Amino acid sequence: MSAAATHHDQAHDHADEHGHAHVPTYLETLRANRLGLWLFCISEVFLFVALIVVRFALWGNTRPELDQALGLATTSVLLISSYFMVRAEVAIAHGDRDKFLNSLLVTFVLGVLFLVGVVGFEWGLFGITFGDHELLKPTDGAFGAVFFGMTGIHALHVVSGLFLILMVYINGRRGGYSTERHWGVEACAIYWHYVDVVWVFFYPILYLIGTPVH
Amino acid sequence: MNYKRHLVIASALVVPVTVIAYFLIAISYKLPFQGSAEAVKIDVMMQAHFVLIAFLFSLVAVLMLYGLVVFRRREGDDGDGDHIHGNTTLEILWTVVPLILVIGFGIWGVNLLNELTDAEAKPNQLLVHVQGQRWSWNFSYPELGVNAPANERAMVREVDDPNDSNNIDLILPVNRPIVLEMVSIDVLHSFWVPEFRVKQDLVPGQTTYLRFTPTAVGNYKLGCAEICGGRHAYMMATVRVVSEACFDQLVVQQLPLAEADASCQYEAMPNYPDSAK
Amino acid sequence: MRQLRILFSLGIVWALIGQAAGAAAGLFLVRAIRAAANLPPSAEAELVIAAMFSVFGSLLFSGVLTDWLKWCVGIETPLRHGDPDGLPAWTRYFSVDYNHKVIGIQYGVTSIIVLLVGGILAIIFRLELSWPGEQFLTPESYNTIFSAHGIIMIASILLGVGAMVNYLVPMMIGASDMAFPRLNAFSYWIAIPSAILIMAGMVIGDGWETGWVGYPPLSTIDGSPLGTQLFILGFYFNGFSSIAGAINLLVTVMIMRAKGMSLWRMPIFVWAAIATSLIQFTATQTVGAAQLMVTTQRVLKLGFFDPTFSNGLGWPAGDPILYQHLFWFYSHPVVYVFVLPGLGIISELLPVYSRKPLFGYKWVALSSLGIALVGFLVWAHHMFTSGMADVLRIPFMLATLLVAIPTGVKFFSWVGTIWGGKVTFETPMLFVLGAISVFLIGGLTGPILGTIPTDLHLHDSYWVVGHFHATMFGGFVFPFFAAIYYWYPKITGHMYNERLGKIHFWLMTPGFWLMSLGQMQVGIWGMRRRIYDYDPALGIEFTHALITLSALIIGWSVLIMIYNLITSSRTERVAAINPWGSRSPEWQVPSPLPEFNYYRPFEVVGEPYDYGVPGSVYVRDVPAAGD
């Protein structure tokens, strides 16, 4: 982080007493941060793959009846949000702050829409159905458990992604990022795309693969 | 330093130490009585493992101790040891030889396992239904129409053993292949009679099978080997392996215990955990 | 007054207050919401939310999140380091500190405290098992205590691994700290509330009786004690510590090595730390998922592992065996997390005390990676009798046996290191040799469990108990103690008491042999695992009495070590800079090391273990351009 500058000065003051502190430059810190984030992403792969394995172990070649239109809509919303996230990152790299902030805001709104679709409608929080099938309940054996488990874990990641976007937005409005130094934006974008890619796997696995059982 | 000479001496020492180690293992880790045909086959493999353990233990222990004694630092010597980085030939040797051993044991294990779990129906085999629950066992014989929990007679014994609170005994005919068809109605349990050497968990929601052929008449102890809550330790039952004639009287004909032949009585048979040592 | 001020400056005090406050807040919140929604009170829901809030409260109050929270609102924070202002220097060990050596000591001391708790539990139930029949415990309290012993010891080992990795790796590779110091502190400070949750599970809500594995349906069935839930959540949150710590370590090793330190010139312990971290940052996720599923099944009735579901429409039900797969996919590799650092310590110390290069450095390094990778493919050998599909048993048996090969490479390399050396027998070396002997017992008793036909008899018997205690003691406890004695002069600047160290060794090692061999004996004779009482007809009473006796001996010997460690820093002589004549960089500078480890950056100019080559060095100071 840019805290490195302050760290550097202090380290020099204490050099004799405290020994030699290697003070990382911004680029070195960036490299460490990137590595760390990607390792975190790899780590999370194991969580999502575990969930996918559970789905195939328990559902096999079947799946519950789900609202296909809603599934397609939420998936599209999330994919489009990723486009705006890219737009935001490109914008800050070119120093276009307004475009950056606007794109971020659109990403945020689309993310919230995704949550409304999955948690609000598909989970039945609003109690509204569009199709002729009944809503799945969490207690519906393996169908309920896996569906609510997978969408729940994914929704938790979306919520944390939204929190990150909000944070970046607030800091961005204050002018916290520059063309050269915007690791916060990059990290947020990587995370958001990651969450998006996970859904790209979850969507067919939950909605498309297997024969529906009524 | 003449390593060859040291190596020859140490290797020569490995042989007698292996013999002693195997002897110690054989007397300290004497396997329980062989109560089933499977036990005989499994014990051959057990002994092979024991030989291997004795040999590898002696190999490492002797080379290590020999090295520690011979290559200890002498009084007043402040120098370093020989500058030897390694030896690729040796490394390959101690990678490949264990690999061969491992493959050998692997093939043996696969073949023996296939033999033990062979699901093909054998002539004269007997199907027994086992139900586990916290904390007791129920046994019935679906092919004979004998439903133990409802049966008040031969299989139900006065409880005389504080370590066996199960008042239903599992009665099996000697020398007949047994297939246990096992279910659990609550949590995981596991069927283990040490004298039979084989073990299988009981899983709620599915049926598991265990196959063995008891070969010696006597009373054995069955215990639950998968933690199942408070009285897990006491989830035991008596397995009575009886002659075909006794099996006929006690199970097929359902004679009350008092009317059965004297040789079929519980007290008339050896208790295997006792006589094992 | 001043004492009180100091007390309330300590992060650990605030962590505890925060945990209590968080628990209270969570409890109140659930009660209020359920009352408002006209729902009946649910002890289970209250407990889960209270536990989650308590962890967050602990982190918040301890101050480990403060910098990050400030970053969230755009405030930059300099990295705080050095002794705290206006407070005694020792207080930094009880508060959030970002220096890897302080965190290493925090991990180490916590590990030993947790080890003592787990050890006391072991001695309690060993006394119960000394004779057949009911002694002084109830079956339920016995189950709670042995389950807690298992998971608490695992927590202790993970903390101990954290201690060694944190303290040693940056020092060995010439870094001034870890790559992410705040994340490092987070890894430690989240281990505290999770350990407390686990221990609370013993006393709140009737304990638990599932063993450390927590298999459903026993862990999820109606009427299973509430303590189970606390244990599962404590286990879950401890995973954050593992994942964060492992990512931190990997990044540190990847980018912060000293100039010239290529992969093949790293101290061998660093290789072990890499292998360990590779396991930790991946496999931990699956057990986390499993524990979350158990929690949701208990609280929200999601039927992941519930086989009884049926709605008449042919919808699938859950599967209890699935949990075992998820659980062992982590919990088998994690065994290598426990032992690989310890085996690294053995390989690190043997050359120093033999005055000879490590035999086959590359083979030893690669064998660590080999064990870690093969470790991912063998998990189902814990389930050979579980009723899983028969087709799975055979590949897992073959993969399991393969573990023997890299492990064998290590043993033979150790022998090769000793041969031709000039061996001395100080306490750390004794513990290294003890570790090899004990790990040999543990290793050799493994393949018999790996071939399924023999495993059918030994599975879930005391043979397994003896086997894994030998691997844990040989792979972790003995090397950990060796490491403590070895680096004690570097950490404190004082020598430990050699005589007490040797007494510790000569009590603990034979004690352990007796215990482990005895456990295997009763196992092969028919003693089942996790039982509160046993059938005297098995003829195992005498051996059980011996096992209890040796457990007591081991317990006393550890107390001797703790006494030694506490008193020696005051009473013993000041240690020489390099009392062991090691080539490792940390021994070339005075003890204790300065805040940033080295006064000058060093560069690597030789091999790490080139003992016996006159004049060769491993590292030298980088000539400063400006000076």
PDB file of C-alpha atoms in Angstrom, chain C residues 241-445:
ATOM      1  CA  SER C 241      -5.941 -19.111  10.354  1.00  0.00           C
ATOM      2  CA  SER C 242      -4.511 -21.960   8.282  1.00  0.00           C
ATOM      3  CA  ILE C 243      -5.503 -20.508   4.914  1.00  0.00           C
ATOM      4  CA  ALA C 244      -4.332 -16.972   5.639  1.00  0.00           C
ATOM      5  CA  GLY C 245      -1.092 -18.164   7.187  1.00  0.00           C
ATOM      6  CA  ALA C 246      -0.322 -20.483   4.282  1.00  0.00           C
ATOM      7  CA  ILE C 247      -0.960 -17.868   1.580  1.00  0.00           C
ATOM      8  CA  ASN C 248       1.231 -15.428   3.484  1.00  0.00           C
ATOM      9  CA  LEU C 249       4.040 -17.954   3.750  1.00  0.00           C
ATOM     10  CA  LEU C 250       3.907 -18.897   0.066  1.00  0.00           C
ATOM     11  CA  VAL C 251       4.066 -15.270  -1.067  1.00  0.00           C
ATOM     12  CA  THR C 252       6.885 -14.591   1.387  1.00  0.00           C
ATOM     13  CA  VAL C 253       8.965 -17.454   0.080  1.00  0.00           C
ATOM     14  CA  MET C 254       8.170 -16.637  -3.541  1.00  0.00           C
ATOM     15  CA  ILE C 255       9.245 -13.016  -3.501  1.00  0.00           C
ATOM     16  CA  MET C 256      11.258 -12.217  -0.377  1.00  0.00           C
ATOM     17  CA  ARG C 257      14.231 -14.557  -0.535  1.00  0.00           C
ATOM     18  CA  ALA C 258      17.670 -13.026  -0.113  1.00  0.00           C
ATOM     19  CA  LYS C 259      19.808 -12.365  -3.139  1.00  0.00           C
ATOM     20  CA  GLY C 260      21.290 -15.562  -4.507  1.00  0.00           C
ATOM     21  CA  MET C 261      18.956 -17.867  -2.598  1.00  0.00           C
ATOM     22  CA  SER C 262      17.757 -20.068  -5.426  1.00  0.00           C
ATOM     23  CA  LEU C 263      15.259 -22.814  -4.649  1.00  0.00           C
ATOM     24  CA  TRP C 264      18.010 -25.412  -4.300  1.00  0.00           C
ATOM     25  CA  ARG C 265      19.919 -23.241  -1.862  1.00  0.00           C
ATOM     26  CA  MET C 266      17.104 -22.677   0.609  1.00  0.00           C
ATOM     27  CA  PRO C 267      17.435 -24.219   4.048  1.00  0.00           C
ATOM     28  CA  ILE C 268      15.597 -27.535   3.909  1.00  0.00           C
ATOM     29  CA  PHE C 269      13.021 -26.414   6.470  1.00  0.00           C
ATOM     30  CA  VAL C 270      11.760 -23.840   3.963  1.00  0.00           C
ATOM     31  CA  TRP C 271      10.931 -26.656   1.550  1.00  0.00           C
ATOM     32  CA  ALA C 272       8.932 -28.349   4.273  1.00  0.00           C
ATOM     33  CA  ALA C 273       7.134 -25.077   4.990  1.00  0.00           C
ATOM     34  CA  ILE C 274       6.236 -24.715   1.306  1.00  0.00           C
ATOM     35  CA  ALA C 275       4.868 -28.262   1.102  1.00  0.00           C
ATOM     36  CA  THR C 276       2.876 -27.662   4.282  1.00  0.00           C
ATOM     37  CA  SER C 277       1.412 -24.410   3.013  1.00  0.00           C
ATOM     38  CA  LEU C 278       0.427 -25.920  -0.310  1.00  0.00           C
ATOM     39  CA  ILE C 279      -1.753 -28.366   1.589  1.00  0.00           C
ATOM     40  CA  GLN C 280      -3.103 -25.850   4.058  1.00  0.00           C
ATOM     41  CA  PHE C 281      -4.289 -23.197   1.651  1.00  0.00           C
ATOM     42  CA  THR C 282      -6.183 -25.644  -0.532  1.00  0.00           C
ATOM     43  CA  ALA C 283      -7.507 -28.609   1.422  1.00  0.00           C
ATOM     44  CA  THR C 284      -8.705 -26.532   4.372  1.00  0.00           C
ATOM     45  CA  GLN C 285     -11.509 -25.178   2.173  1.00  0.00           C
ATOM     46  CA  THR C 286     -13.182 -28.562   1.795  1.00  0.00           C
ATOM     47  CA  VAL C 287     -13.343 -29.287   5.506  1.00  0.00           C
ATOM     48  CA  GLY C 288     -14.650 -25.759   5.983  1.00  0.00           C
ATOM     49  CA  ALA C 289     -17.401 -26.554   3.500  1.00  0.00           C
ATOM     50  CA  ALA C 290     -18.150 -29.793   5.361  1.00  0.00           C
ATOM     51  CA  GLN C 291     -18.382 -28.022   8.720  1.00  0.00           C
ATOM     52  CA  LEU C 292     -20.647 -25.361   7.233  1.00  0.00           C
ATOM     53  CA  MET C 293     -22.886 -28.088   5.845  1.00  0.00           C
ATOM     54  CA  VAL C 294     -23.097 -29.760   9.248  1.00  0.00           C
ATOM     55  CA  THR C 295     -23.941 -26.406  10.816  1.00  0.00           C
ATOM     56  CA  THR C 296     -26.673 -25.668   8.287  1.00  0.00           C
ATOM     57  CA  GLN C 297     -28.016 -29.168   8.735  1.00  0.00           C
ATOM     58  CA  ARG C 298     -28.208 -28.684  12.486  1.00  0.00           C
ATOM     59  CA  VAL C 299     -29.648 -25.194  12.445  1.00  0.00           C
ATOM     60  CA  LEU C 300     -31.568 -24.840   9.195  1.00  0.00           C
ATOM     61  CA  LYS C 301     -32.300 -28.539   8.550  1.00  0.00           C
ATOM     62  CA  LEU C 302     -30.512 -28.606   5.198  1.00  0.00           C
ATOM     63  CA  GLY C 303     -30.240 -32.336   4.580  1.00  0.00           C
ATOM     64  CA  PHE C 304     -26.751 -32.727   3.130  1.00  0.00           C
ATOM     65  CA  PHE C 305     -25.958 -35.767   5.236  1.00  0.00           C
ATOM     66  CA  ASP C 306     -29.437 -36.829   6.284  1.00  0.00           C
ATOM     67  CA  PRO C 307     -30.351 -40.167   4.665  1.00  0.00           C
ATOM     68  CA  THR C 308     -33.859 -40.269   6.138  1.00  0.00           C
ATOM     69  CA  PHE C 309     -35.456 -37.637   3.891  1.00  0.00           C
ATOM     70  CA  SER C 310     -38.304 -38.797   1.694  1.00  0.00           C
ATOM     71  CA  ASN C 311     -41.225 -36.851   0.195  1.00  0.00           C
ATOM     72  CA  GLY C 312     -42.657 -39.594  -1.946  1.00  0.00           C
ATOM     73  CA  LEU C 313     -41.601 -37.937  -5.206  1.00  0.00           C
ATOM     74  CA  GLY C 314     -38.286 -39.712  -5.566  1.00  0.00           C
ATOM     75  CA  TRP C 315     -36.226 -36.687  -4.557  1.00  0.00           C
ATOM     76  CA  PRO C 316     -32.721 -37.635  -3.415  1.00  0.00           C
ATOM     77  CA  ALA C 317     -31.768 -37.694   0.265  1.00  0.00           C
ATOM     78  CA  GLY C 318     -28.439 -36.809   1.844  1.00  0.00           C
ATOM     79  CA  ASP C 319     -25.522 -39.161   2.357  1.00  0.00           C
ATOM     80  CA  PRO C 320     -23.540 -39.494   5.601  1.00  0.00           C
ATOM     81  CA  ILE C 321     -20.548 -40.996   3.779  1.00  0.00           C
ATOM     82  CA  LEU C 322     -20.207 -37.838   1.678  1.00  0.00           C
ATOM     83  CA  TYR C 323     -19.168 -36.001   4.831  1.00  0.00           C
ATOM     84  CA  GLN C 324     -16.379 -38.478   5.370  1.00  0.00           C
ATOM     85  CA  HIS C 325     -15.023 -37.792   1.880  1.00  0.00           C
ATOM     86  CA  LEU C 326     -15.067 -34.025   2.382  1.00  0.00           C
ATOM     87  CA  PHE C 327     -13.644 -34.353   5.866  1.00  0.00           C
ATOM     88  CA  TRP C 328     -10.761 -36.655   4.996  1.00  0.00           C
ATOM     89  CA  PHE C 329      -9.891 -34.771   1.831  1.00  0.00           C
ATOM     90  CA  TYR C 330      -8.607 -32.181   4.303  1.00  0.00           C
ATOM     91  CA  SER C 331      -7.921 -34.236   7.349  1.00  0.00           C
ATOM     92  CA  HIS C 332      -5.635 -36.710   5.734  1.00  0.00           C
ATOM     93  CA  PRO C 333      -3.380 -34.147   4.014  1.00  0.00           C
ATOM     94  CA  VAL C 334      -3.416 -32.114   7.208  1.00  0.00           C
ATOM     95  CA  VAL C 335      -1.569 -34.968   8.871  1.00  0.00           C
ATOM     96  CA  TYR C 336       1.285 -34.041   6.562  1.00  0.00           C
ATOM     97  CA  VAL C 337       0.840 -30.415   7.610  1.00  0.00           C
ATOM     98  CA  PHE C 338       1.566 -31.667  11.108  1.00  0.00           C
ATOM     99  CA  VAL C 339       4.582 -33.795  10.273  1.00  0.00           C
ATOM    100  CA  LEU C 340       6.316 -32.115   7.319  1.00  0.00           C
ATOM    101  CA  PRO C 341       7.621 -29.125   9.303  1.00  0.00           C
ATOM    102  CA  GLY C 342       8.829 -31.533  11.965  1.00  0.00           C
ATOM    103  CA  LEU C 343      10.590 -33.708   9.387  1.00  0.00           C
ATOM    104  CA  GLY C 344      12.071 -30.467   8.030  1.00  0.00           C
ATOM    105  CA  ILE C 345      13.442 -29.689  11.492  1.00  0.00           C
ATOM    106  CA  ILE C 346      15.033 -33.144  11.643  1.00  0.00           C
ATOM    107  CA  SER C 347      16.686 -32.614   8.261  1.00  0.00           C
ATOM    108  CA  GLU C 348      17.751 -29.126   9.305  1.00  0.00           C
ATOM    109  CA  LEU C 349      19.362 -30.128  12.603  1.00  0.00           C
ATOM    110  CA  LEU C 350      20.992 -33.451  11.691  1.00  0.00           C
ATOM    111  CA  PRO C 351      23.735 -31.870   9.496  1.00  0.00           C
ATOM    112  CA  VAL C 352      24.587 -29.365  12.229  1.00  0.00           C
ATOM    113  CA  TYR C 353      25.127 -32.035  14.874  1.00  0.00           C
ATOM    114  CA  SER C 354      26.741 -34.483  12.454  1.00  0.00           C
ATOM    115  CA  ARG C 355      29.045 -31.831  10.944  1.00  0.00           C
ATOM    116  CA  LYS C 356      28.257 -33.173   7.508  1.00  0.00           C
ATOM    117  CA  PRO C 357      26.106 -32.094   4.533  1.00  0.00           C
ATOM    118  CA  LEU C 358      22.506 -33.220   4.407  1.00  0.00           C
ATOM    119  CA  PHE C 359      22.565 -36.445   2.437  1.00  0.00           C
ATOM    120  CA  GLY C 360      20.676 -36.004  -0.862  1.00  0.00           C
ATOM    121  CA  TYR C 361      19.370 -32.456  -0.323  1.00  0.00           C
ATOM    122  CA  LYS C 362      17.301 -32.430  -3.510  1.00  0.00           C
ATOM    123  CA  TRP C 363      15.776 -35.828  -2.775  1.00  0.00           C
ATOM    124  CA  VAL C 364      14.809 -34.750   0.712  1.00  0.00           C
ATOM    125  CA  ALA C 365      13.317 -31.496  -0.598  1.00  0.00           C
ATOM    126  CA  LEU C 366      11.366 -33.265  -3.318  1.00  0.00           C
ATOM    127  CA  SER C 367      10.229 -35.989  -0.939  1.00  0.00           C
ATOM    128  CA  SER C 368       8.418 -33.287   1.078  1.00  0.00           C
ATOM    129  CA  LEU C 369       6.587 -32.172  -2.040  1.00  0.00           C
ATOM    130  CA  GLY C 370       6.030 -35.820  -2.968  1.00  0.00           C
ATOM    131  CA  ILE C 371       4.442 -36.584   0.400  1.00  0.00           C
ATOM    132  CA  ALA C 372       2.266 -33.485   0.116  1.00  0.00           C
ATOM    133  CA  LEU C 373       1.056 -34.365  -3.382  1.00  0.00           C
ATOM    134  CA  VAL C 374       0.485 -38.081  -2.762  1.00  0.00           C
ATOM    135  CA  GLY C 375      -1.259 -37.002   0.444  1.00  0.00           C
ATOM    136  CA  PHE C 376      -4.073 -35.553  -1.645  1.00  0.00           C
ATOM    137  CA  LEU C 377      -4.819 -38.915  -3.249  1.00  0.00           C
ATOM    138  CA  VAL C 378      -5.133 -41.176  -0.238  1.00  0.00           C
ATOM    139  CA  TRP C 379      -7.889 -39.717   1.922  1.00  0.00           C
ATOM    140  CA  ALA C 380     -10.311 -42.611   1.548  1.00  0.00           C
ATOM    141  CA  HIS C 381      -7.999 -45.022   3.376  1.00  0.00           C
ATOM    142  CA  HIS C 382      -9.707 -43.697   6.499  1.00  0.00           C
ATOM    143  CA  MET C 383     -12.903 -45.128   5.081  1.00  0.00           C
ATOM    144  CA  PHE C 384     -11.952 -48.663   4.054  1.00  0.00           C
ATOM    145  CA  THR C 385     -14.717 -50.089   6.241  1.00  0.00           C
ATOM    146  CA  SER C 386     -17.148 -47.205   5.809  1.00  0.00           C
ATOM    147  CA  GLY C 387     -19.318 -48.765   3.169  1.00  0.00           C
ATOM    148  CA  MET C 388     -18.141 -46.518   0.354  1.00  0.00           C
ATOM    149  CA  ALA C 389     -18.176 -47.877  -3.190  1.00  0.00           C
ATOM    150  CA  ASP C 390     -15.951 -50.945  -3.600  1.00  0.00           C
ATOM    151  CA  VAL C 391     -14.389 -49.545  -6.781  1.00  0.00           C
ATOM    152  CA  LEU C 392     -12.858 -46.741  -4.707  1.00  0.00           C
ATOM    153  CA  ARG C 393     -11.135 -48.992  -2.221  1.00  0.00           C
ATOM    154  CA  ILE C 394      -8.477 -50.390  -4.532  1.00  0.00           C
ATOM    155  CA  PRO C 395      -7.022 -47.161  -6.037  1.00  0.00           C
ATOM    156  CA  PHE C 396      -6.889 -45.628  -2.576  1.00  0.00           C
ATOM    157  CA  MET C 397      -5.088 -48.661  -1.205  1.00  0.00           C
ATOM    158  CA  LEU C 398      -2.422 -48.441  -3.920  1.00  0.00           C
ATOM    159  CA  ALA C 399      -1.992 -44.671  -3.532  1.00  0.00           C
ATOM    160  CA  THR C 400      -1.723 -45.054   0.229  1.00  0.00           C
ATOM    161  CA  LEU C 401       1.111 -47.534  -0.042  1.00  0.00           C
ATOM    162  CA  LEU C 402       2.994 -45.077  -2.279  1.00  0.00           C
ATOM    163  CA  VAL C 403       3.384 -42.694   0.675  1.00  0.00           C
ATOM    164  CA  ALA C 404       5.930 -45.157   2.014  1.00  0.00           C
ATOM    165  CA  ILE C 405       8.380 -44.271  -0.750  1.00  0.00           C
ATOM    166  CA  PRO C 406       9.103 -40.565  -0.121  1.00  0.00           C
ATOM    167  CA  THR C 407       8.956 -41.292   3.609  1.00  0.00           C
ATOM    168  CA  GLY C 408      11.566 -44.004   3.145  1.00  0.00           C
ATOM    169  CA  VAL C 409      13.769 -41.547   1.229  1.00  0.00           C
ATOM    170  CA  LYS C 410      13.766 -39.305   4.276  1.00  0.00           C
ATOM    171  CA  PHE C 411      14.781 -42.079   6.672  1.00  0.00           C
ATOM    172  CA  PHE C 412      17.619 -43.318   4.490  1.00  0.00           C
ATOM    173  CA  SER C 413      18.820 -39.759   3.898  1.00  0.00           C
ATOM    174  CA  TRP C 414      18.968 -39.194   7.635  1.00  0.00           C
ATOM    175  CA  VAL C 415      21.040 -42.335   8.086  1.00  0.00           C
ATOM    176  CA  GLY C 416      23.252 -41.193   5.229  1.00  0.00           C
ATOM    177  CA  THR C 417      23.751 -37.829   6.908  1.00  0.00           C
ATOM    178  CA  ILE C 418      24.955 -39.410  10.135  1.00  0.00           C
ATOM    179  CA  TRP C 419      27.336 -41.873   8.497  1.00  0.00           C
ATOM    180  CA  GLY C 420      30.772 -40.351   8.187  1.00  0.00           C
ATOM    181  CA  GLY C 421      29.927 -37.421  10.420  1.00  0.00           C
ATOM    182  CA  LYS C 422      31.234 -36.405  13.825  1.00  0.00           C
ATOM    183  CA  VAL C 423      28.120 -36.655  15.881  1.00  0.00           C
ATOM    184  CA  THR C 424      27.496 -34.894  19.194  1.00  0.00           C
ATOM    185  CA  PHE C 425      24.533 -35.423  21.488  1.00  0.00           C
ATOM    186  CA  GLU C 426      23.210 -32.147  22.856  1.00  0.00           C
ATOM    187  CA  THR C 427      19.532 -32.021  23.858  1.00  0.00           C
ATOM    188  CA  PRO C 428      18.225 -30.847  20.443  1.00  0.00           C
ATOM    189  CA  MET C 429      20.097 -33.682  18.728  1.00  0.00           C
ATOM    190  CA  LEU C 430      18.701 -36.162  21.250  1.00  0.00           C
ATOM    191  CA  PHE C 431      15.205 -35.010  20.423  1.00  0.00           C
ATOM    192  CA  VAL C 432      15.962 -35.305  16.720  1.00  0.00           C
ATOM    193  CA  LEU C 433      17.095 -38.896  17.244  1.00  0.00           C
ATOM    194  CA  GLY C 434      14.079 -39.545  19.460  1.00  0.00           C
ATOM    195  CA  ALA C 435      11.891 -38.146  16.709  1.00  0.00           C
ATOM    196  CA  ILE C 436      13.442 -40.474  14.144  1.00  0.00           C
ATOM    197  CA  SER C 437      12.954 -43.501  16.397  1.00  0.00           C
ATOM    198  CA  VAL C 438       9.350 -42.622  17.156  1.00  0.00           C
ATOM    199  CA  PHE C 439       8.515 -41.681  13.584  1.00  0.00           C
ATOM    200  CA  LEU C 440      10.048 -44.966  12.517  1.00  0.00           C
ATOM    201  CA  ILE C 441       7.558 -46.798  14.736  1.00  0.00           C
ATOM    202  CA  GLY C 442       4.741 -44.686  13.361  1.00  0.00           C
ATOM    203  CA  GLY C 443       5.841 -45.101   9.768  1.00  0.00           C
ATOM    204  CA  LEU C 444       6.383 -48.853   9.874  1.00  0.00           C
ATOM    205  CA  THR C 445       2.996 -49.526  11.449  1.00  0.00           C
TER     206      THR C 445
END
